[in-house]
Amino acid sequence: MVHLWGSKAKEETAMSKSALGESATGDVAVVLCGDKLDSNLVYLGCQMAKGAKRKVHLVHVIEVPRALPLKAVLTEESERADRLLTGALSIAERVGCLAVAEVVQARDAGPAIVDEARDHNCALILIGLVRNCQKAQYDLGKTVPYVLSNAPCRVWLVQDPANQSQSQQTQQQTVGVH
């Protein structure tokens, strides 16, 4: 195959660099929260980082209740984080991307994500949100607005629609059909 207007590798590198920002030199942070969207975010982040010859920081935040000390050992949450990050690292390995996994314990996820992006000089944060149709008014929660407002870099919010059965139940309840 002959590429007359440049090689595909050059195109992929140029796209990855433009996704990160015009003159950005940082890495990509991917926020894992255990949703069905996580593997897609990891794959996307790894593809962009690999094309731009950057590293991916896989971040999972464990929110510690205020009643407990910040360094409290939360066994169940730590095991869940380990499973999430192990799966994400295997995706990065398959893609051929250098990745670093981190578990952060914090009171609130938003400031922790922003601090991690700042500490690692990230050029992009990828964060996912699965829509919840059971709420009367669509709510972004508190983490996403905080990250969007305070991030030191670009933020890509990937929103996944609620699953079909959940969406249909909400529509039926709205119409009054049971």
PDB file of C-alpha atoms in Angstrom:
ATOM      1  CA  MET A   1       0.000   0.000   0.000  1.00  0.00           C
ATOM      2  CA  VAL A   2       1.269   3.480  -0.846  1.00  0.00           C
ATOM      3  CA  HIS A   3       0.273   6.512   1.193  1.00  0.00           C
ATOM      4  CA  LEU A   4       0.623   9.532  -1.039  1.00  0.00           C
ATOM      5  CA  TRP A   5      -0.137  12.167   1.556  1.00  0.00           C
ATOM      6  CA  GLY A   6       1.972  10.840   4.423  1.00  0.00           C
ATOM      7  CA  SER A   7       2.165   7.702   6.460  1.00  0.00           C
ATOM      8  CA  LYS A   8      -0.594   6.381   8.676  1.00  0.00           C
ATOM      9  CA  ALA A   9       1.803   6.370  11.639  1.00  0.00           C
ATOM     10  CA  LYS A  10       2.439  10.084  11.154  1.00  0.00           C
ATOM     11  CA  GLU A  11      -1.312  10.736  10.992  1.00  0.00           C
ATOM     12  CA  GLU A  12      -1.928   8.786  14.208  1.00  0.00           C
ATOM     13  CA  THR A  13       0.882  10.635  15.992  1.00  0.00           C
ATOM     14  CA  ALA A  14      -0.417  13.993  14.793  1.00  0.00           C
ATOM     15  CA  MET A  15      -3.977  13.122  15.911  1.00  0.00           C
ATOM     16  CA  SER A  16      -2.764  11.996  19.335  1.00  0.00           C
ATOM     17  CA  LYS A  17      -0.751  15.163  19.825  1.00  0.00           C
ATOM     18  CA  SER A  18      -3.636  17.397  18.754  1.00  0.00           C
ATOM     19  CA  ALA A  19      -5.983  15.549  21.139  1.00  0.00           C
ATOM     20  CA  LEU A  20      -3.649  16.346  24.011  1.00  0.00           C
ATOM     21  CA  GLY A  21      -3.362  20.019  23.087  1.00  0.00           C
ATOM     22  CA  GLU A  22      -1.452  22.188  20.671  1.00  0.00           C
ATOM     23  CA  SER A  23       1.876  22.269  22.514  1.00  0.00           C
ATOM     24  CA  ALA A  24       1.084  19.957  25.422  1.00  0.00           C
ATOM     25  CA  THR A  25       3.934  17.850  26.738  1.00  0.00           C
ATOM     26  CA  GLY A  26       2.212  15.954  29.533  1.00  0.00           C
ATOM     27  CA  ASP A  27       0.791  12.483  29.978  1.00  0.00           C
ATOM     28  CA  VAL A  28      -2.786  11.181  29.945  1.00  0.00           C
ATOM     29  CA  ALA A  29      -4.740  10.540  33.144  1.00  0.00           C
ATOM     30  CA  VAL A  30      -7.568   8.009  32.982  1.00  0.00           C
ATOM     31  CA  VAL A  31      -9.986   7.994  35.902  1.00  0.00           C
ATOM     32  CA  LEU A  32     -11.364   4.539  36.770  1.00  0.00           C
ATOM     33  CA  CYS A  33     -14.519   4.332  38.827  1.00  0.00           C
ATOM     34  CA  GLY A  34     -15.761   0.812  38.165  1.00  0.00           C
ATOM     35  CA  ASP A  35     -18.351   1.651  35.514  1.00  0.00           C
ATOM     36  CA  LYS A  36     -18.837  -0.283  32.295  1.00  0.00           C
ATOM     37  CA  LEU A  37     -17.139   2.632  30.547  1.00  0.00           C
ATOM     38  CA  ASP A  38     -13.721   2.120  32.198  1.00  0.00           C
ATOM     39  CA  SER A  39     -12.241  -0.314  29.675  1.00  0.00           C
ATOM     40  CA  ASN A  40     -13.206   1.978  26.783  1.00  0.00           C
ATOM     41  CA  LEU A  41     -11.574   4.956  28.506  1.00  0.00           C
ATOM     42  CA  VAL A  42      -8.406   2.989  29.204  1.00  0.00           C
ATOM     43  CA  TYR A  43      -8.188   1.824  25.592  1.00  0.00           C
ATOM     44  CA  LEU A  44      -8.782   5.349  24.265  1.00  0.00           C
ATOM     45  CA  GLY A  45      -6.252   6.879  26.652  1.00  0.00           C
ATOM     46  CA  CYS A  46      -3.646   4.250  25.808  1.00  0.00           C
ATOM     47  CA  GLN A  47      -4.110   4.749  22.069  1.00  0.00           C
ATOM     48  CA  MET A  48      -3.649   8.522  22.420  1.00  0.00           C
ATOM     49  CA  ALA A  49      -0.670   8.212  24.758  1.00  0.00           C
ATOM     50  CA  LYS A  50       1.030   5.620  22.578  1.00  0.00           C
ATOM     51  CA  GLY A  51       0.587   7.767  19.466  1.00  0.00           C
ATOM     52  CA  ALA A  52       2.028  10.802  21.241  1.00  0.00           C
ATOM     53  CA  LYS A  53       4.786   8.733  22.928  1.00  0.00           C
ATOM     54  CA  ARG A  54       3.444   9.532  26.393  1.00  0.00           C
ATOM     55  CA  LYS A  55       2.507   7.589  29.499  1.00  0.00           C
ATOM     56  CA  VAL A  56      -0.951   6.817  30.935  1.00  0.00           C
ATOM     57  CA  HIS A  57      -1.709   7.361  34.606  1.00  0.00           C
ATOM     58  CA  LEU A  58      -4.550   5.069  35.670  1.00  0.00           C
ATOM     59  CA  VAL A  59      -6.163   6.631  38.729  1.00  0.00           C
ATOM     60  CA  HIS A  60      -8.752   5.194  41.076  1.00  0.00           C
ATOM     61  CA  VAL A  61      -9.912   7.293  44.045  1.00  0.00           C
ATOM     62  CA  ILE A  62     -11.249   5.718  47.198  1.00  0.00           C
ATOM     63  CA  GLU A  63     -13.401   8.251  48.992  1.00  0.00           C
ATOM     64  CA  VAL A  64     -12.842   7.894  52.743  1.00  0.00           C
ATOM     65  CA  PRO A  65     -15.788   8.860  54.959  1.00  0.00           C
ATOM     66  CA  ARG A  66     -15.091  11.795  57.267  1.00  0.00           C
ATOM     67  CA  ALA A  67     -15.770   9.579  60.285  1.00  0.00           C
ATOM     68  CA  LEU A  68     -12.604   7.588  59.498  1.00  0.00           C
ATOM     69  CA  PRO A  69      -8.976   8.708  59.400  1.00  0.00           C
ATOM     70  CA  LEU A  70      -7.769   9.460  55.871  1.00  0.00           C
ATOM     71  CA  LYS A  71      -5.205   6.625  56.036  1.00  0.00           C
ATOM     72  CA  ALA A  72      -7.760   4.078  57.242  1.00  0.00           C
ATOM     73  CA  VAL A  73      -7.422   0.626  55.701  1.00  0.00           C
ATOM     74  CA  LEU A  74     -10.556  -0.018  53.656  1.00  0.00           C
ATOM     75  CA  THR A  75     -10.064  -3.652  52.663  1.00  0.00           C
ATOM     76  CA  GLU A  76     -13.089  -4.125  50.423  1.00  0.00           C
ATOM     77  CA  GLU A  77     -12.489  -0.871  48.531  1.00  0.00           C
ATOM     78  CA  SER A  78      -8.778  -1.630  48.184  1.00  0.00           C
ATOM     79  CA  GLU A  79      -9.468  -5.082  46.726  1.00  0.00           C
ATOM     80  CA  ARG A  80     -11.947  -3.565  44.250  1.00  0.00           C
ATOM     81  CA  ALA A  81      -9.371  -0.928  43.255  1.00  0.00           C
ATOM     82  CA  ASP A  82      -6.771  -3.654  42.762  1.00  0.00           C
ATOM     83  CA  ARG A  83      -9.107  -5.564  40.416  1.00  0.00           C
ATOM     84  CA  LEU A  84      -9.931  -2.415  38.425  1.00  0.00           C
ATOM     85  CA  LEU A  85      -6.304  -1.378  38.024  1.00  0.00           C
ATOM     86  CA  THR A  86      -5.110  -4.899  37.188  1.00  0.00           C
ATOM     87  CA  GLY A  87      -7.671  -5.052  34.373  1.00  0.00           C
ATOM     88  CA  ALA A  88      -6.681  -1.599  33.143  1.00  0.00           C
ATOM     89  CA  LEU A  89      -2.978  -2.483  33.172  1.00  0.00           C
ATOM     90  CA  SER A  90      -3.677  -5.575  31.075  1.00  0.00           C
ATOM     91  CA  ILE A  91      -5.440  -3.387  28.477  1.00  0.00           C
ATOM     92  CA  ALA A  92      -2.451  -1.019  28.431  1.00  0.00           C
ATOM     93  CA  GLU A  93      -0.097  -3.964  27.982  1.00  0.00           C
ATOM     94  CA  ARG A  94      -2.134  -5.293  25.039  1.00  0.00           C
ATOM     95  CA  VAL A  95      -2.089  -1.845  23.414  1.00  0.00           C
ATOM     96  CA  GLY A  96       1.651  -1.532  24.031  1.00  0.00           C
ATOM     97  CA  CYS A  97       1.409   1.594  26.145  1.00  0.00           C
ATOM     98  CA  LEU A  98       3.440   2.504  29.201  1.00  0.00           C
ATOM     99  CA  ALA A  99       1.013   2.810  32.124  1.00  0.00           C
ATOM    100  CA  VAL A 100       1.249   3.554  35.828  1.00  0.00           C
ATOM    101  CA  ALA A 101      -1.571   2.603  38.201  1.00  0.00           C
ATOM    102  CA  GLU A 102      -2.379   4.577  41.335  1.00  0.00           C
ATOM    103  CA  VAL A 103      -4.905   4.268  44.128  1.00  0.00           C
ATOM    104  CA  VAL A 104      -5.547   7.495  45.983  1.00  0.00           C
ATOM    105  CA  GLN A 105      -7.467   7.785  49.237  1.00  0.00           C
ATOM    106  CA  ALA A 106      -9.158  11.150  49.676  1.00  0.00           C
ATOM    107  CA  ARG A 107     -12.234  12.747  51.189  1.00  0.00           C
ATOM    108  CA  ASP A 108     -13.525  13.847  47.768  1.00  0.00           C
ATOM    109  CA  ALA A 109     -12.640  12.396  44.362  1.00  0.00           C
ATOM    110  CA  GLY A 110     -12.722  15.675  42.400  1.00  0.00           C
ATOM    111  CA  PRO A 111      -9.827  17.455  44.147  1.00  0.00           C
ATOM    112  CA  ALA A 112      -7.823  14.191  44.221  1.00  0.00           C
ATOM    113  CA  ILE A 113      -8.169  13.758  40.439  1.00  0.00           C
ATOM    114  CA  VAL A 114      -7.162  17.365  39.782  1.00  0.00           C
ATOM    115  CA  ASP A 115      -4.166  17.053  42.146  1.00  0.00           C
ATOM    116  CA  GLU A 116      -3.013  13.841  40.439  1.00  0.00           C
ATOM    117  CA  ALA A 117      -3.231  15.475  37.011  1.00  0.00           C
ATOM    118  CA  ARG A 118      -1.283  18.471  38.290  1.00  0.00           C
ATOM    119  CA  ASP A 119       1.340  16.346  40.090  1.00  0.00           C
ATOM    120  CA  HIS A 120       2.009  14.259  36.964  1.00  0.00           C
ATOM    121  CA  ASN A 121       1.851  17.212  34.569  1.00  0.00           C
ATOM    122  CA  CYS A 122      -0.962  15.596  32.562  1.00  0.00           C
ATOM    123  CA  ALA A 123      -2.086  17.133  29.297  1.00  0.00           C
ATOM    124  CA  LEU A 124      -5.444  15.334  29.330  1.00  0.00           C
ATOM    125  CA  ILE A 125      -7.850  13.776  31.807  1.00  0.00           C
ATOM    126  CA  LEU A 126     -10.301  11.149  30.552  1.00  0.00           C
ATOM    127  CA  ILE A 127     -13.279  10.667  32.832  1.00  0.00           C
ATOM    128  CA  GLY A 128     -16.485   8.730  32.265  1.00  0.00           C
ATOM    129  CA  LEU A 129     -20.048   9.162  33.394  1.00  0.00           C
ATOM    130  CA  VAL A 130     -22.908   6.700  33.061  1.00  0.00           C
ATOM    131  CA  ARG A 131     -26.236   8.493  32.844  1.00  0.00           C
ATOM    132  CA  ASN A 132     -28.768   7.711  35.571  1.00  0.00           C
ATOM    133  CA  CYS A 133     -32.301   7.963  34.165  1.00  0.00           C
ATOM    134  CA  GLN A 134     -33.927   7.222  37.514  1.00  0.00           C
ATOM    135  CA  LYS A 135     -33.355  10.774  38.706  1.00  0.00           C
ATOM    136  CA  ALA A 136     -35.960  13.361  37.781  1.00  0.00           C
ATOM    137  CA  GLN A 137     -33.342  15.873  36.658  1.00  0.00           C
ATOM    138  CA  TYR A 138     -30.084  14.740  35.152  1.00  0.00           C
ATOM    139  CA  ASP A 139     -27.281  15.179  37.698  1.00  0.00           C
ATOM    140  CA  LEU A 140     -23.555  15.192  37.005  1.00  0.00           C
ATOM    141  CA  GLY A 141     -22.761  14.550  40.666  1.00  0.00           C
ATOM    142  CA  LYS A 142     -20.035  16.544  42.402  1.00  0.00           C
ATOM    143  CA  THR A 143     -16.864  15.012  40.947  1.00  0.00           C
ATOM    144  CA  VAL A 144     -17.353  15.765  37.242  1.00  0.00           C
ATOM    145  CA  PRO A 145     -18.220  19.487  37.673  1.00  0.00           C
ATOM    146  CA  TYR A 146     -15.258  19.915  40.021  1.00  0.00           C
ATOM    147  CA  VAL A 147     -12.835  18.314  37.556  1.00  0.00           C
ATOM    148  CA  LEU A 148     -14.247  20.304  34.628  1.00  0.00           C
ATOM    149  CA  SER A 149     -13.914  23.570  36.573  1.00  0.00           C
ATOM    150  CA  ASN A 150     -10.506  23.032  38.175  1.00  0.00           C
ATOM    151  CA  ALA A 151      -8.407  20.779  35.942  1.00  0.00           C
ATOM    152  CA  PRO A 152      -5.043  22.200  34.873  1.00  0.00           C
ATOM    153  CA  CYS A 153      -5.401  20.569  31.445  1.00  0.00           C
ATOM    154  CA  ARG A 154      -7.921  19.382  28.881  1.00  0.00           C
ATOM    155  CA  VAL A 155     -10.714  17.148  30.138  1.00  0.00           C
ATOM    156  CA  TRP A 156     -12.617  14.695  27.978  1.00  0.00           C
ATOM    157  CA  LEU A 157     -15.885  13.639  29.551  1.00  0.00           C
ATOM    158  CA  VAL A 158     -17.267  10.494  27.969  1.00  0.00           C
ATOM    159  CA  GLN A 159     -20.915   9.989  28.809  1.00  0.00           C
ATOM    160  CA  ASP A 160     -22.563   6.650  28.349  1.00  0.00           C
ATOM    161  CA  PRO A 161     -26.344   6.460  28.146  1.00  0.00           C
ATOM    162  CA  ALA A 162     -28.194   4.464  30.762  1.00  0.00           C
ATOM    163  CA  ASN A 163     -28.920   0.873  29.790  1.00  0.00           C
ATOM    164  CA  GLN A 164     -32.127   0.236  27.830  1.00  0.00           C
ATOM    165  CA  SER A 165     -34.104  -1.527  30.588  1.00  0.00           C
ATOM    166  CA  GLN A 166     -33.419   1.309  33.028  1.00  0.00           C
ATOM    167  CA  SER A 167     -34.387   3.899  30.414  1.00  0.00           C
ATOM    168  CA  GLN A 168     -37.628   2.082  29.530  1.00  0.00           C
ATOM    169  CA  GLN A 169     -38.612   1.761  33.207  1.00  0.00           C
ATOM    170  CA  THR A 170     -38.134   5.502  33.668  1.00  0.00           C
ATOM    171  CA  GLN A 171     -40.254   6.281  30.591  1.00  0.00           C
ATOM    172  CA  GLN A 172     -43.028   3.966  31.788  1.00  0.00           C
ATOM    173  CA  GLN A 173     -43.037   5.558  35.227  1.00  0.00           C
ATOM    174  CA  THR A 174     -43.157   9.011  33.665  1.00  0.00           C
ATOM    175  CA  VAL A 175     -46.132   8.071  31.484  1.00  0.00           C
ATOM    176  CA  GLY A 176     -47.809   6.246  34.348  1.00  0.00           C
ATOM    177  CA  VAL A 177     -47.724   2.767  32.808  1.00  0.00           C
ATOM    178  CA  HIS A 178     -46.805   0.011  35.252  1.00  0.00           C
TER     179      HIS A 178
END
